PDB file of C-alpha atoms in Angstrom:
ATOM      1  CA  GLN K   1      -3.393   7.268  -0.827  1.00  0.00           C
ATOM      2  CA  VAL K   2      -3.217   3.658   0.262  1.00  0.00           C
ATOM      3  CA  GLN K   3      -0.880   3.028   3.183  1.00  0.00           C
ATOM      4  CA  LEU K   4       0.214  -0.210   4.796  1.00  0.00           C
ATOM      5  CA  GLN K   5       1.791  -0.511   8.232  1.00  0.00           C
ATOM      6  CA  GLU K   6       3.347  -3.592   9.788  1.00  0.00           C
ATOM      7  CA  SER K   7       3.185  -4.191  13.528  1.00  0.00           C
ATOM      8  CA  GLY K   8       4.279  -6.882  15.914  1.00  0.00           C
ATOM      9  CA  PRO K   9       7.144  -7.944  18.173  1.00  0.00           C
ATOM     10  CA  GLY K  10      10.663  -7.187  17.036  1.00  0.00           C
ATOM     11  CA  LEU K  11      12.135 -10.105  18.957  1.00  0.00           C
ATOM     12  CA  VAL K  12      10.993 -13.708  18.882  1.00  0.00           C
ATOM     13  CA  LYS K  13      12.567 -16.692  20.632  1.00  0.00           C
ATOM     14  CA  PRO K  14      13.696 -19.720  18.633  1.00  0.00           C
ATOM     15  CA  SER K  15      11.016 -22.395  18.148  1.00  0.00           C
ATOM     16  CA  GLN K  16       8.244 -19.886  18.847  1.00  0.00           C
ATOM     17  CA  THR K  17       5.761 -18.324  16.432  1.00  0.00           C
ATOM     18  CA  LEU K  18       6.385 -15.048  14.658  1.00  0.00           C
ATOM     19  CA  SER K  19       3.156 -13.074  14.370  1.00  0.00           C
ATOM     20  CA  LEU K  20       2.807  -9.838  12.424  1.00  0.00           C
ATOM     21  CA  THR K  21      -0.144  -7.705  11.381  1.00  0.00           C
ATOM     22  CA  CYS K  22      -0.503  -5.334   8.465  1.00  0.00           C
ATOM     23  CA  THR K  23      -3.042  -2.522   8.744  1.00  0.00           C
ATOM     24  CA  VAL K  24      -4.380  -1.003   5.535  1.00  0.00           C
ATOM     25  CA  SER K  25      -5.540   2.602   5.411  1.00  0.00           C
ATOM     26  CA  GLY K  26      -6.652   4.941   2.654  1.00  0.00           C
ATOM     27  CA  GLY K  27      -8.276   2.180   0.651  1.00  0.00           C
ATOM     28  CA  SER K  28     -10.463  -0.884   0.840  1.00  0.00           C
ATOM     29  CA  ILE K  29      -9.168  -4.325   1.743  1.00  0.00           C
ATOM     30  CA  ASN K  30     -12.394  -5.827   0.375  1.00  0.00           C
ATOM     31  CA  SER K  31     -11.785  -4.949  -3.249  1.00  0.00           C
ATOM     32  CA  GLY K  32     -11.352  -7.889  -5.541  1.00  0.00           C
ATOM     33  CA  GLY K  33      -8.215  -8.335  -7.569  1.00  0.00           C
ATOM     34  CA  TYR K  34      -5.739  -7.445  -4.850  1.00  0.00           C
ATOM     35  CA  TYR K  35      -3.221  -9.833  -3.384  1.00  0.00           C
ATOM     36  CA  TRP K  36      -2.404  -8.929   0.226  1.00  0.00           C
ATOM     37  CA  THR K  37       1.165 -10.116   0.420  1.00  0.00           C
ATOM     38  CA  TRP K  38       4.006 -10.751   2.835  1.00  0.00           C
ATOM     39  CA  ILE K  39       7.621 -10.463   1.675  1.00  0.00           C
ATOM     40  CA  ARG K  40      10.813 -10.607   3.703  1.00  0.00           C
ATOM     41  CA  GLN K  41      14.410  -9.514   3.270  1.00  0.00           C
ATOM     42  CA  HIS K  42      17.217 -11.220   5.124  1.00  0.00           C
ATOM     43  CA  PRO K  43      20.029  -8.889   6.230  1.00  0.00           C
ATOM     44  CA  GLY K  44      22.176  -7.985   3.255  1.00  0.00           C
ATOM     45  CA  GLU K  45      20.213 -10.215   0.879  1.00  0.00           C
ATOM     46  CA  GLY K  46      17.465 -10.022  -1.695  1.00  0.00           C
ATOM     47  CA  LEU K  47      13.751 -10.279  -1.122  1.00  0.00           C
ATOM     48  CA  GLU K  48      11.781 -13.476  -0.589  1.00  0.00           C
ATOM     49  CA  TRP K  49       8.064 -13.831  -1.271  1.00  0.00           C
ATOM     50  CA  ILE K  50       6.250 -15.474   1.629  1.00  0.00           C
ATOM     51  CA  GLY K  51       2.693 -15.608   0.354  1.00  0.00           C
ATOM     52  CA  TYR K  52      -0.573 -13.787  -0.145  1.00  0.00           C
ATOM     53  CA  ILE K  53      -4.221 -13.792   0.786  1.00  0.00           C
ATOM     54  CA  LEU K  54      -7.221 -12.526  -1.161  1.00  0.00           C
ATOM     55  CA  TYR K  55     -10.126 -10.752   0.526  1.00  0.00           C
ATOM     56  CA  SER K  56     -12.101 -13.963   0.034  1.00  0.00           C
ATOM     57  CA  GLY K  57      -9.609 -15.786   2.247  1.00  0.00           C
ATOM     58  CA  SER K  58      -7.892 -17.771  -0.497  1.00  0.00           C
ATOM     59  CA  THR K  59      -4.167 -18.101   0.081  1.00  0.00           C
ATOM     60  CA  SER K  60      -0.963 -19.037  -1.701  1.00  0.00           C
ATOM     61  CA  TYR K  61       2.357 -19.698  -0.007  1.00  0.00           C
ATOM     62  CA  ASN K  62       5.976 -20.092  -0.990  1.00  0.00           C
ATOM     63  CA  PRO K  63       6.650 -23.851  -1.106  1.00  0.00           C
ATOM     64  CA  SER K  64       9.855 -23.283   0.855  1.00  0.00           C
ATOM     65  CA  LEU K  65       7.828 -21.979   3.827  1.00  0.00           C
ATOM     66  CA  LYS K  66       4.457 -23.619   3.278  1.00  0.00           C
ATOM     67  CA  SER K  67       4.701 -26.067   6.174  1.00  0.00           C
ATOM     68  CA  ARG K  68       5.276 -23.244   8.697  1.00  0.00           C
ATOM     69  CA  VAL K  69       3.309 -20.257   7.420  1.00  0.00           C
ATOM     70  CA  SER K  70      -0.274 -19.087   7.519  1.00  0.00           C
ATOM     71  CA  ILE K  71      -1.814 -15.794   6.434  1.00  0.00           C
ATOM     72  CA  SER K  72      -5.225 -14.619   7.577  1.00  0.00           C
ATOM     73  CA  ILE K  73      -7.398 -11.580   6.918  1.00  0.00           C
ATOM     74  CA  ASP K  74      -9.818  -9.541   9.023  1.00  0.00           C
ATOM     75  CA  THR K  75     -11.695  -7.287   6.637  1.00  0.00           C
ATOM     76  CA  SER K  76     -13.623  -5.578   9.458  1.00  0.00           C
ATOM     77  CA  LYS K  77     -10.353  -4.308  10.916  1.00  0.00           C
ATOM     78  CA  LYS K  78      -8.725  -3.798   7.485  1.00  0.00           C
ATOM     79  CA  GLN K  79      -5.881  -6.040   8.566  1.00  0.00           C
ATOM     80  CA  PHE K  80      -4.124  -9.133   7.379  1.00  0.00           C
ATOM     81  CA  SER K  81      -1.708 -11.173   9.428  1.00  0.00           C
ATOM     82  CA  LEU K  82       1.264 -13.488   9.123  1.00  0.00           C
ATOM     83  CA  ASN K  83       2.052 -16.408  11.392  1.00  0.00           C
ATOM     84  CA  LEU K  84       5.349 -18.248  10.955  1.00  0.00           C
ATOM     85  CA  ASN K  85       5.935 -21.063  13.402  1.00  0.00           C
ATOM     86  CA  SER K  86       9.004 -22.936  14.623  1.00  0.00           C
ATOM     87  CA  VAL K  87      11.261 -19.989  13.853  1.00  0.00           C
ATOM     88  CA  THR K  88      15.049 -20.145  13.834  1.00  0.00           C
ATOM     89  CA  ALA K  89      17.775 -17.547  13.400  1.00  0.00           C
ATOM     90  CA  ALA K  90      17.355 -18.006   9.652  1.00  0.00           C
ATOM     91  CA  ASP K  91      13.978 -16.276   9.940  1.00  0.00           C
ATOM     92  CA  THR K  92      15.604 -13.045  11.121  1.00  0.00           C
ATOM     93  CA  ALA K  93      14.648 -10.514   8.467  1.00  0.00           C
ATOM     94  CA  VAL K  94      12.824  -7.328   7.644  1.00  0.00           C
ATOM     95  CA  TYR K  95       9.214  -8.296   6.954  1.00  0.00           C
ATOM     96  CA  TYR K  96       7.170  -6.239   4.516  1.00  0.00           C
ATOM     97  CA  CYS K  97       3.488  -6.297   3.745  1.00  0.00           C
ATOM     98  CA  ALA K  98       2.426  -5.201   0.282  1.00  0.00           C
ATOM     99  CA  ARG K  99      -0.584  -4.927  -1.990  1.00  0.00           C
ATOM    100  CA  GLY K 100      -0.319  -6.867  -5.186  1.00  0.00           C
ATOM    101  CA  SER K 101      -2.265  -5.345  -8.040  1.00  0.00           C
ATOM    102  CA  SER K 102      -2.367  -7.911 -10.809  1.00  0.00           C
ATOM    103  CA  ASP K 103       1.374  -8.438 -11.160  1.00  0.00           C
ATOM    104  CA  PRO K 104       3.381  -5.685  -9.436  1.00  0.00           C
ATOM    105  CA  TYR K 105       3.218  -4.647  -5.803  1.00  0.00           C
ATOM    106  CA  ASP K 106       1.970  -1.099  -5.962  1.00  0.00           C
ATOM    107  CA  TYR K 107       1.977  -0.292  -2.244  1.00  0.00           C
ATOM    108  CA  TRP K 108       4.315  -1.495   0.485  1.00  0.00           C
ATOM    109  CA  GLY K 109       4.703  -1.003   4.193  1.00  0.00           C
ATOM    110  CA  GLN K 110       7.945   0.388   5.587  1.00  0.00           C
ATOM    111  CA  GLY K 111       8.966  -2.989   6.912  1.00  0.00           C
ATOM    112  CA  ILE K 112       9.566  -4.331  10.394  1.00  0.00           C
ATOM    113  CA  LEU K 113      12.766  -5.982  11.574  1.00  0.00           C
ATOM    114  CA  VAL K 114      12.155  -9.234  13.385  1.00  0.00           C
ATOM    115  CA  THR K 115      15.080 -10.837  15.156  1.00  0.00           C
ATOM    116  CA  VAL K 116      14.974 -14.458  16.267  1.00  0.00           C
ATOM    117  CA  SER K 117      17.130 -14.859  19.333  1.00  0.00           C
ATOM    118  CA  SER K 118      16.951 -16.257  22.821  1.00  0.00           C
TER     119      SER K 118
ATOM    120  CA  ASP S   1      11.934 -21.141  -9.044  1.00  0.00           C
ATOM    121  CA  ILE S   2      13.014 -18.511 -11.561  1.00  0.00           C
ATOM    122  CA  GLN S   3      16.325 -16.937 -10.589  1.00  0.00           C
ATOM    123  CA  MET S   4      16.751 -13.211 -11.180  1.00  0.00           C
ATOM    124  CA  ILE S   5      20.331 -12.061 -11.615  1.00  0.00           C
ATOM    125  CA  GLN S   6      20.697  -8.323 -11.233  1.00  0.00           C
ATOM    126  CA  PHE S   7      23.836  -6.356 -12.051  1.00  0.00           C
ATOM    127  CA  PRO S   8      25.793  -4.453 -11.140  1.00  0.00           C
ATOM    128  CA  PRO S   9      25.276  -4.949  -7.388  1.00  0.00           C
ATOM    129  CA  SER S  10      26.430  -1.383  -6.878  1.00  0.00           C
ATOM    130  CA  LEU S  11      27.523   1.601  -8.901  1.00  0.00           C
ATOM    131  CA  SER S  12      28.751   5.136  -8.344  1.00  0.00           C
ATOM    132  CA  ALA S  13      27.469   7.969 -10.480  1.00  0.00           C
ATOM    133  CA  SER S  14      27.139  11.733 -10.564  1.00  0.00           C
ATOM    134  CA  VAL S  15      24.091  13.936 -10.816  1.00  0.00           C
ATOM    135  CA  GLY S  16      23.134  14.175 -14.473  1.00  0.00           C
ATOM    136  CA  ASP S  17      24.615  10.799 -15.435  1.00  0.00           C
ATOM    137  CA  ARG S  18      22.715   8.217 -17.416  1.00  0.00           C
ATOM    138  CA  VAL S  19      22.488   5.004 -15.404  1.00  0.00           C
ATOM    139  CA  SER S  20      21.430   1.519 -16.493  1.00  0.00           C
ATOM    140  CA  ILE S  21      20.706  -1.531 -14.354  1.00  0.00           C
ATOM    141  CA  THR S  22      20.176  -4.994 -15.807  1.00  0.00           C
ATOM    142  CA  CYS S  23      18.112  -7.941 -14.656  1.00  0.00           C
ATOM    143  CA  ARG S  24      18.409 -11.360 -16.271  1.00  0.00           C
ATOM    144  CA  ALA S  25      15.919 -14.172 -15.720  1.00  0.00           C
ATOM    145  CA  SER S  26      16.925 -17.841 -15.631  1.00  0.00           C
ATOM    146  CA  GLN S  27      14.058 -18.602 -18.032  1.00  0.00           C
ATOM    147  CA  PRO S  28      11.782 -16.475 -20.222  1.00  0.00           C
ATOM    148  CA  ILE S  29       9.280 -14.363 -18.304  1.00  0.00           C
ATOM    149  CA  ARG S  30       7.653 -12.551 -21.246  1.00  0.00           C
ATOM    150  CA  ILE S  31       7.232  -8.949 -20.016  1.00  0.00           C
ATOM    151  CA  TYR S  32       6.314  -9.761 -16.406  1.00  0.00           C
ATOM    152  CA  LEU S  33       9.134  -7.758 -14.901  1.00  0.00           C
ATOM    153  CA  ASN S  34       8.768  -4.898 -12.426  1.00  0.00           C
ATOM    154  CA  TRP S  35      11.254  -2.419 -10.987  1.00  0.00           C
ATOM    155  CA  TYR S  36      11.251  -0.814  -7.535  1.00  0.00           C
ATOM    156  CA  GLN S  37      13.224   1.861  -5.722  1.00  0.00           C
ATOM    157  CA  GLN S  38      14.111   1.337  -2.071  1.00  0.00           C
ATOM    158  CA  LYS S  39      15.489   3.906   0.359  1.00  0.00           C
ATOM    159  CA  PRO S  40      16.651   3.032   3.904  1.00  0.00           C
ATOM    160  CA  GLY S  41      13.752   2.832   6.332  1.00  0.00           C
ATOM    161  CA  LYS S  42      11.194   3.618   3.634  1.00  0.00           C
ATOM    162  CA  ALA S  43       8.620   1.535   1.835  1.00  0.00           C
ATOM    163  CA  PRO S  44       9.768   0.275  -1.571  1.00  0.00           C
ATOM    164  CA  LYS S  45       8.264   2.255  -4.438  1.00  0.00           C
ATOM    165  CA  LEU S  46       7.028   0.785  -7.718  1.00  0.00           C
ATOM    166  CA  LEU S  47       8.688   2.506 -10.676  1.00  0.00           C
ATOM    167  CA  ILE S  48       8.078   0.335 -13.735  1.00  0.00           C
ATOM    168  CA  TYR S  49       5.658  -2.544 -14.309  1.00  0.00           C
ATOM    169  CA  ALA S  50       5.249  -4.942 -17.214  1.00  0.00           C
ATOM    170  CA  ALA S  51       8.853  -4.247 -18.242  1.00  0.00           C
ATOM    171  CA  SER S  52       8.270  -0.773 -19.678  1.00  0.00           C
ATOM    172  CA  SER S  53       5.125   0.834 -18.234  1.00  0.00           C
ATOM    173  CA  LEU S  54       5.771   3.842 -16.025  1.00  0.00           C
ATOM    174  CA  GLN S  55       3.863   3.800 -12.752  1.00  0.00           C
ATOM    175  CA  SER S  56       1.668   6.858 -12.230  1.00  0.00           C
ATOM    176  CA  GLY S  57       3.545   9.715 -10.588  1.00  0.00           C
ATOM    177  CA  VAL S  58       7.016   8.390 -11.408  1.00  0.00           C
ATOM    178  CA  PRO S  59       9.271  10.873 -13.237  1.00  0.00           C
ATOM    179  CA  SER S  60       9.783  10.244 -16.944  1.00  0.00           C
ATOM    180  CA  ARG S  61      13.565  10.023 -16.501  1.00  0.00           C
ATOM    181  CA  PHE S  62      12.911   6.433 -15.408  1.00  0.00           C
ATOM    182  CA  SER S  63      12.327   3.930 -18.195  1.00  0.00           C
ATOM    183  CA  GLY S  64      12.323   0.186 -18.606  1.00  0.00           C
ATOM    184  CA  SER S  65      12.925  -2.103 -21.542  1.00  0.00           C
ATOM    185  CA  GLY S  66      13.289  -5.747 -22.424  1.00  0.00           C
ATOM    186  CA  SER S  67      11.363  -8.969 -22.767  1.00  0.00           C
ATOM    187  CA  GLY S  68      12.021 -12.653 -22.401  1.00  0.00           C
ATOM    188  CA  THR S  69      15.098 -12.934 -20.206  1.00  0.00           C
ATOM    189  CA  ASP S  70      16.912  -9.599 -20.356  1.00  0.00           C
ATOM    190  CA  PHE S  71      15.609  -6.349 -18.911  1.00  0.00           C
ATOM    191  CA  THR S  72      17.027  -2.895 -18.255  1.00  0.00           C
ATOM    192  CA  LEU S  73      16.080  -0.021 -15.988  1.00  0.00           C
ATOM    193  CA  THR S  74      17.469   3.301 -17.196  1.00  0.00           C
ATOM    194  CA  ILE S  75      17.625   6.631 -15.391  1.00  0.00           C
ATOM    195  CA  SER S  76      18.250   9.182 -18.120  1.00  0.00           C
ATOM    196  CA  SER S  77      19.636  11.959 -15.911  1.00  0.00           C
ATOM    197  CA  LEU S  78      20.356  10.998 -12.321  1.00  0.00           C
ATOM    198  CA  GLN S  79      18.906  13.370  -9.714  1.00  0.00           C
ATOM    199  CA  PRO S  80      19.962  13.712  -6.049  1.00  0.00           C
ATOM    200  CA  GLU S  81      16.802  11.954  -4.888  1.00  0.00           C
ATOM    201  CA  ASP S  82      17.606   8.933  -7.078  1.00  0.00           C
ATOM    202  CA  PHE S  83      20.505   7.760  -4.923  1.00  0.00           C
ATOM    203  CA  ALA S  84      18.898   4.598  -3.566  1.00  0.00           C
ATOM    204  CA  SER S  85      18.699   0.870  -4.128  1.00  0.00           C
ATOM    205  CA  TYR S  86      16.780  -0.654  -7.003  1.00  0.00           C
ATOM    206  CA  PHE S  87      15.494  -4.174  -7.454  1.00  0.00           C
ATOM    207  CA  CYS S  88      13.624  -6.156 -10.058  1.00  0.00           C
ATOM    208  CA  HIS S  89      10.786  -8.626  -9.559  1.00  0.00           C
ATOM    209  CA  GLN S  90       9.389 -11.280 -11.890  1.00  0.00           C
ATOM    210  CA  SER S  91       5.677 -11.940 -11.727  1.00  0.00           C
ATOM    211  CA  ASP S  92       5.454 -14.428 -14.591  1.00  0.00           C
ATOM    212  CA  SER S  93       5.341 -17.563 -12.493  1.00  0.00           C
ATOM    213  CA  SER S  94       4.951 -18.578  -8.884  1.00  0.00           C
ATOM    214  CA  PRO S  95       6.700 -18.120  -6.614  1.00  0.00           C
ATOM    215  CA  PRO S  96       7.479 -14.508  -7.519  1.00  0.00           C
ATOM    216  CA  THR S  97      11.198 -13.853  -7.201  1.00  0.00           C
ATOM    217  CA  PHE S  98      13.413 -10.817  -6.911  1.00  0.00           C
ATOM    218  CA  GLY S  99      16.806  -9.647  -8.066  1.00  0.00           C
ATOM    219  CA  GLY S 100      19.539  -9.088  -5.512  1.00  0.00           C
ATOM    220  CA  GLY S 101      19.367  -5.311  -5.856  1.00  0.00           C
ATOM    221  CA  THR S 102      21.607  -2.515  -7.099  1.00  0.00           C
ATOM    222  CA  LYS S 103      22.765   0.272  -4.827  1.00  0.00           C
ATOM    223  CA  VAL S 104      23.280   3.576  -6.658  1.00  0.00           C
ATOM    224  CA  GLY S 105      25.732   5.761  -4.774  1.00  0.00           C
ATOM    225  CA  ILE S 106      27.289   9.154  -5.247  1.00  0.00           C
ATOM    226  CA  LYS S 107      30.588   9.281  -7.101  1.00  0.00           C
TER     227      LYS S 107
END
């Protein structure tokens, strides 16, 4: 059973960089065809796609966040990571990592709440 | 971006009820519509993909229908473990977008 687990600080100061890691267990991160994805959910709102990375390192980002976001992958550690810079209170959200299999996301992490506050 | 309008935002139902949730896309998305269940503090769970295909391990009381712009998730006989939130997701075009969610509560 594939499992994903987010980790990282739950509190980030405004203007700093939000950094999260997703650890994959129970399956390979090297397999082709999977989109290792970050998604977030603002309090009381719907979900927002942040972007994905393939095992090859190719990425795709939401145009609304593209100037501030980067996603990287470390296949040896079975991890992929999210960096979001110049954060503001509007970046306060629950951040999820997920595995995209063709179209749907078939496995998700439990999510991690990140609050941006001084 | 494609907007996904999901309704109702919440509903109350009893065990055994038939429940339907609708998602409407702002432009045609063929059958690239997926449904998920979300419980507090838990990872979202894929229920239906490609509008009507049941994900492995998901009970057959869940079904999906629709194509183009209008889609429906139906729970044929609501069970206690089905009280949760549900949301749709279009994967037809980038960026992927999501409905606002429907919270199914106990009547």
